[in-house]
Coordinates of C-alpha atoms in Angstrom, one line a residue:
M1 CA 33.3 147.8 86.6
K2 CA 31.4 150.2 88.9
K3 CA 31.7 152.9 86.2
L4 CA 30.4 150.5 83.6
L5 CA 27.4 149.6 85.7
F6 CA 26.7 153.2 86.5
F7 CA 26.8 154.1 82.8
F8 CA 24.4 151.1 82.0
F9 CA 21.9 152.3 84.6
L10 CA 22.2 155.9 83.4
V11 CA 21.5 154.9 79.8
L12 CA 18.6 152.7 81.0
N13 CA 17.1 155.6 82.9
V14 CA 17.4 158.0 80.0
V15 CA 15.7 155.5 77.7
T16 CA 13.0 155.0 80.2
L17 CA 12.6 158.7 80.8
Y18 CA 12.1 159.5 77.1
A19 CA 10.2 156.4 76.1
C20 CA 6.8 157.1 74.5
K21 CA 3.9 155.9 76.7
C22 CA 0.4 155.9 75.2
K23 CA -3.0 155.5 76.9
T24 CA -4.7 152.8 74.8
D25 CA -8.5 152.6 74.9
P26 CA -10.8 150.1 73.2
L27 CA -12.3 151.0 69.8
A28 CA -15.8 151.8 71.2
E29 CA -14.4 154.1 73.9
N30 CA -12.3 156.0 71.3
Y31 CA -15.4 156.3 69.1
L32 CA -17.6 157.7 72.0
A33 CA -14.9 160.2 72.9
A34 CA -14.1 161.4 69.3
D35 CA -15.3 164.6 67.7
V36 CA -14.8 163.0 64.3
A37 CA -14.4 159.4 63.1
G38 CA -13.9 158.1 59.6
I39 CA -11.6 156.5 57.1
I40 CA -9.1 159.0 55.4
R41 CA -6.6 158.8 52.6
I42 CA -3.4 160.8 52.8
I43 CA -3.2 163.0 49.6
K44 CA 0.1 164.9 50.3
V45 CA 2.5 165.9 53.0
Y46 CA 4.2 169.2 53.2
G47 CA 5.1 172.2 55.4
E48 CA 7.7 170.6 57.7
N49 CA 8.5 172.7 60.8
A50 CA 11.9 171.4 62.1
E51 CA 11.7 173.5 65.3
Q52 CA 8.3 172.3 66.3
R53 CA 8.8 168.9 64.7
T54 CA 5.5 168.9 62.9
Y55 CA 4.2 168.9 59.3
K56 CA 0.9 169.0 57.5
A57 CA -1.0 166.3 55.6
D58 CA -3.9 167.0 53.2
I59 CA -6.5 164.3 53.5
K60 CA -9.6 163.0 51.7
F61 CA -12.4 161.2 53.6
E62 CA -13.2 157.9 52.1
K63 CA -15.9 157.3 54.7
I64 CA -17.3 159.5 57.6
Y65 CA -18.9 157.9 60.6
K66 CA -19.1 160.8 63.0
G67 CA -18.6 164.6 62.9
K68 CA -17.7 166.9 60.0
K69 CA -15.1 166.4 57.3
F70 CA -11.9 168.5 57.3
Q71 CA -9.0 168.8 54.8
T72 CA -5.7 169.1 56.8
L73 CA -4.1 167.2 59.6
T74 CA -1.1 168.3 61.7
V75 CA 1.3 165.4 62.1
R76 CA 3.8 165.2 65.0
G77 CA 7.3 164.4 63.7
L78 CA 9.4 165.1 60.6
I79 CA 8.5 163.8 57.1
G80 CA 9.9 160.3 56.8
N81 CA 11.9 160.6 60.0
P82 CA 9.7 160.3 63.2
Y83 CA 11.3 159.8 66.6
S84 CA 9.3 157.1 68.3
G85 CA 10.6 158.0 71.8
A86 CA 8.7 161.3 71.5
C87 CA 5.5 159.6 70.2
E88 CA 6.0 161.0 66.7
T89 CA 4.5 159.3 63.7
D90 CA 4.8 159.2 59.9
V91 CA 2.2 159.2 57.2
Q92 CA 2.7 158.9 53.4
P93 CA 0.6 159.8 50.4
G94 CA -1.8 157.0 49.4
E95 CA -2.0 155.5 52.9
T96 CA -5.5 155.1 54.4
Y97 CA -6.4 155.2 58.1
L98 CA -9.3 154.9 60.4
I99 CA -9.1 157.9 62.7
L100 CA -11.1 158.8 65.8
L101 CA -9.9 162.3 66.8
N102 CA -10.7 165.3 68.9
K103 CA -10.0 168.9 67.8
Y104 CA -7.5 170.7 69.9
N105 CA -6.7 174.5 69.6
G106 CA -8.8 174.6 66.5
E107 CA -7.1 171.8 64.6
Y108 CA -6.9 168.1 64.3
S109 CA -3.5 166.5 64.9
I110 CA -2.0 163.0 65.2
S111 CA 0.9 161.3 66.9
S112 CA 1.8 157.7 67.5
C113 CA -0.6 157.8 70.5
S114 CA -3.6 159.0 68.5
P115 CA -6.5 156.6 67.9
K116 CA -5.7 155.8 64.3
Y117 CA -5.4 152.5 62.5
R118 CA -4.0 151.5 59.1
F119 CA -7.0 150.5 56.9
D120 CA -7.1 149.0 53.4
M121 CA -10.3 150.1 51.7
E122 CA -9.9 147.5 48.9
K123 CA -9.3 144.5 51.2
E124 CA -11.4 145.6 54.2
K125 CA -14.6 146.8 52.4
A126 CA -16.8 144.5 54.4
T127 CA -15.1 145.7 57.6
S128 CA -15.9 149.4 56.8
E129 CA -19.6 148.4 56.6
V130 CA -19.4 146.5 59.9
L131 CA -17.9 149.6 61.5
E132 CA -20.6 151.8 60.1
K133 CA -23.4 149.7 61.6
T134 CA -21.6 149.3 64.9
F135 CA -20.9 153.0 65.3
A136 CA -24.5 153.8 64.4
Y137 CA -25.8 151.5 67.1
I138 CA -23.3 152.9 69.7
D139 CA -24.5 156.5 68.8
K140 CA -28.1 155.6 69.1
N141 CA -27.7 153.8 72.5
K142 CA -24.8 155.7 74.0
F143 CA -26.9 156.8 77.0
D144 CA -27.5 153.2 77.9
F145 CA -23.8 152.8 78.4
T146 CA -23.4 155.6 80.9
G147 CA -21.3 154.6 83.9
L148 CA -19.8 151.6 82.1
Q149 CA -16.6 151.3 80.1
F150 CA -15.8 149.1 77.2
A151 CA -12.9 146.7 77.6
T152 CA -11.2 144.0 75.4
C153 CA -10.3 140.4 76.1
F154 CA -7.8 137.8 75.1
D155 CA -8.2 134.1 74.8
E156 CA -5.9 132.5 77.4
L157 CA -6.5 129.0 76.0
Q158 CA -5.7 129.8 72.4
K159 CA -3.3 127.3 70.9
G160 CA -3.5 127.8 67.1
N161 CA -3.5 130.8 64.7
K162 CA -7.0 131.9 65.7
S163 CA -9.0 132.1 68.9
D164 CA -11.9 129.7 69.7
L165 CA -14.3 132.4 68.8
S166 CA -12.9 132.6 65.3
A167 CA -12.9 128.7 65.1
I168 CA -16.7 128.5 65.3
K169 CA -18.1 126.5 62.4
N170 CA -20.9 127.6 60.0
F171 CA -21.2 131.0 61.6
S172 CA -23.9 133.1 59.8
P173 CA -24.6 136.2 61.9
K174 CA -27.8 138.2 61.4
N175 CA -26.0 141.2 63.0
P176 CA -22.3 142.1 62.3
F177 CA -21.5 142.9 66.0
A178 CA -22.5 141.9 69.5
I179 CA -22.2 143.7 72.9
Y180 CA -22.2 142.1 76.3
K181 CA -22.2 143.4 79.8
V182 CA -19.8 141.3 81.9
K183 CA -19.0 141.1 85.6
V184 CA -15.3 140.3 86.3
N185 CA -13.9 138.3 89.2
D186 CA -10.5 138.6 91.1
Y187 CA -8.7 136.8 88.2
S188 CA -10.2 139.1 85.5
K189 CA -12.4 136.2 84.3
I190 CA -16.0 136.7 83.4
E191 CA -18.2 135.8 86.3
E192 CA -21.5 136.9 84.9
L193 CA -22.5 137.8 81.3
T194 CA -25.6 139.7 80.1
P195 CA -26.2 140.1 76.3
V196 CA -27.0 143.7 75.3
T197 CA -27.3 142.8 71.6
T198 CA -26.2 139.6 69.9
F199 CA -25.1 138.2 66.5
G200 CA -28.3 136.2 66.2
D201 CA -26.3 133.0 65.5
K202 CA -24.3 130.6 67.7
D203 CA -25.0 133.0 70.6
Q204 CA -24.9 130.4 73.3
E205 CA -21.6 128.9 71.9
I206 CA -20.1 132.4 71.9
E207 CA -21.2 133.1 75.5
N208 CA -19.7 129.8 76.6
I209 CA -16.4 130.6 75.0
L210 CA -16.3 134.1 76.5
K211 CA -16.9 132.6 80.0
R212 CA -14.4 129.7 79.6
N213 CA -11.6 131.3 77.7
M214 CA -11.4 135.0 78.0
I215 CA -9.4 137.2 80.3
I216 CA -10.7 140.8 80.5
D217 CA -8.1 143.4 79.6
T218 CA -9.3 146.3 81.7
P219 CA -8.9 149.8 80.4
M220 CA -5.5 151.4 81.0
F221 CA -5.2 153.3 84.3
F222 CA -8.6 151.9 85.4
D223 CA -8.7 151.0 89.1
H224 CA -10.3 147.6 88.7
K225 CA -12.2 146.0 91.6
P226 CA -13.6 142.5 91.7
G227 CA -17.2 142.4 90.7
E228 CA -16.7 145.5 88.4
E229 CA -18.9 145.5 85.3
F230 CA -17.6 146.3 81.7
L231 CA -19.0 146.2 78.2
I232 CA -17.5 143.9 75.6
L233 CA -17.8 144.7 71.9
L234 CA -17.4 141.8 69.4
L235 CA -17.1 142.4 65.6
Y236 CA -17.8 140.0 62.8
L237 CA -14.9 140.5 60.3
P238 CA -15.4 138.3 57.2
D239 CA -12.4 140.1 55.5
N240 CA -10.2 138.0 57.8
I241 CA -11.5 134.6 56.8
N242 CA -8.6 133.8 54.6
T243 CA -6.0 135.6 56.7
K244 CA -3.7 133.3 58.7
Y245 CA -3.8 135.3 62.0
G246 CA -6.9 137.4 61.3
E247 CA -9.7 137.0 63.8
I248 CA -13.2 136.5 62.3
I249 CA -14.9 137.3 65.6
N250 CA -12.8 139.9 67.4
F251 CA -12.7 142.7 69.9
E252 CA -10.9 145.1 67.5
W253 CA -9.9 144.1 63.9

């Protein structure tokens, strides 16, 4: 029995040791930090290096939000056979992604930890335009955000398929995004809220829901102190209106 327990803990430790752990930042933080941001389509994959466990992917930019276009990505993993424990990933021709990447050693590369998100250009056309306007605003006003970090939230009172924000009726925003500066208390609830820019519709209702329902999910590895201030980015995502679990007003998409 002791040997069996020892074996169990040994396996558990090995799995823990080799588990992939990623630092996950909010969308706005990833955009501010990126050298290049855009929506890409995978054209072909090739050049597998079994020793280094990498391969190449030729890409085409469907949309560029920041930086300069490039043609080839280095992908961490083997084609069609990534090892998740080593943070490897897999991409296939025809897939499209939103990427927010930095160049390292003269090239762009991706793993499962890279800021990349599956994106459907046919079904999420309106979302791509929302992102374009949001990123342009962040670029123009980035110095106003110095010393503050973006964070996300979750609705602790949500009962149905969508949060109370997405349940707002007759919502017709003049702007496709909103940014708020929030002060957080000991329980990660919003203590104070200051609009930076708003949707221009149902703004008071949105602020009430944020204060009543939301728990601030502080950035990973951030030493949070009571009274700390963060920025919250909300996006209007009309592509999700007919999606069962899709949020219409959301912190990501």
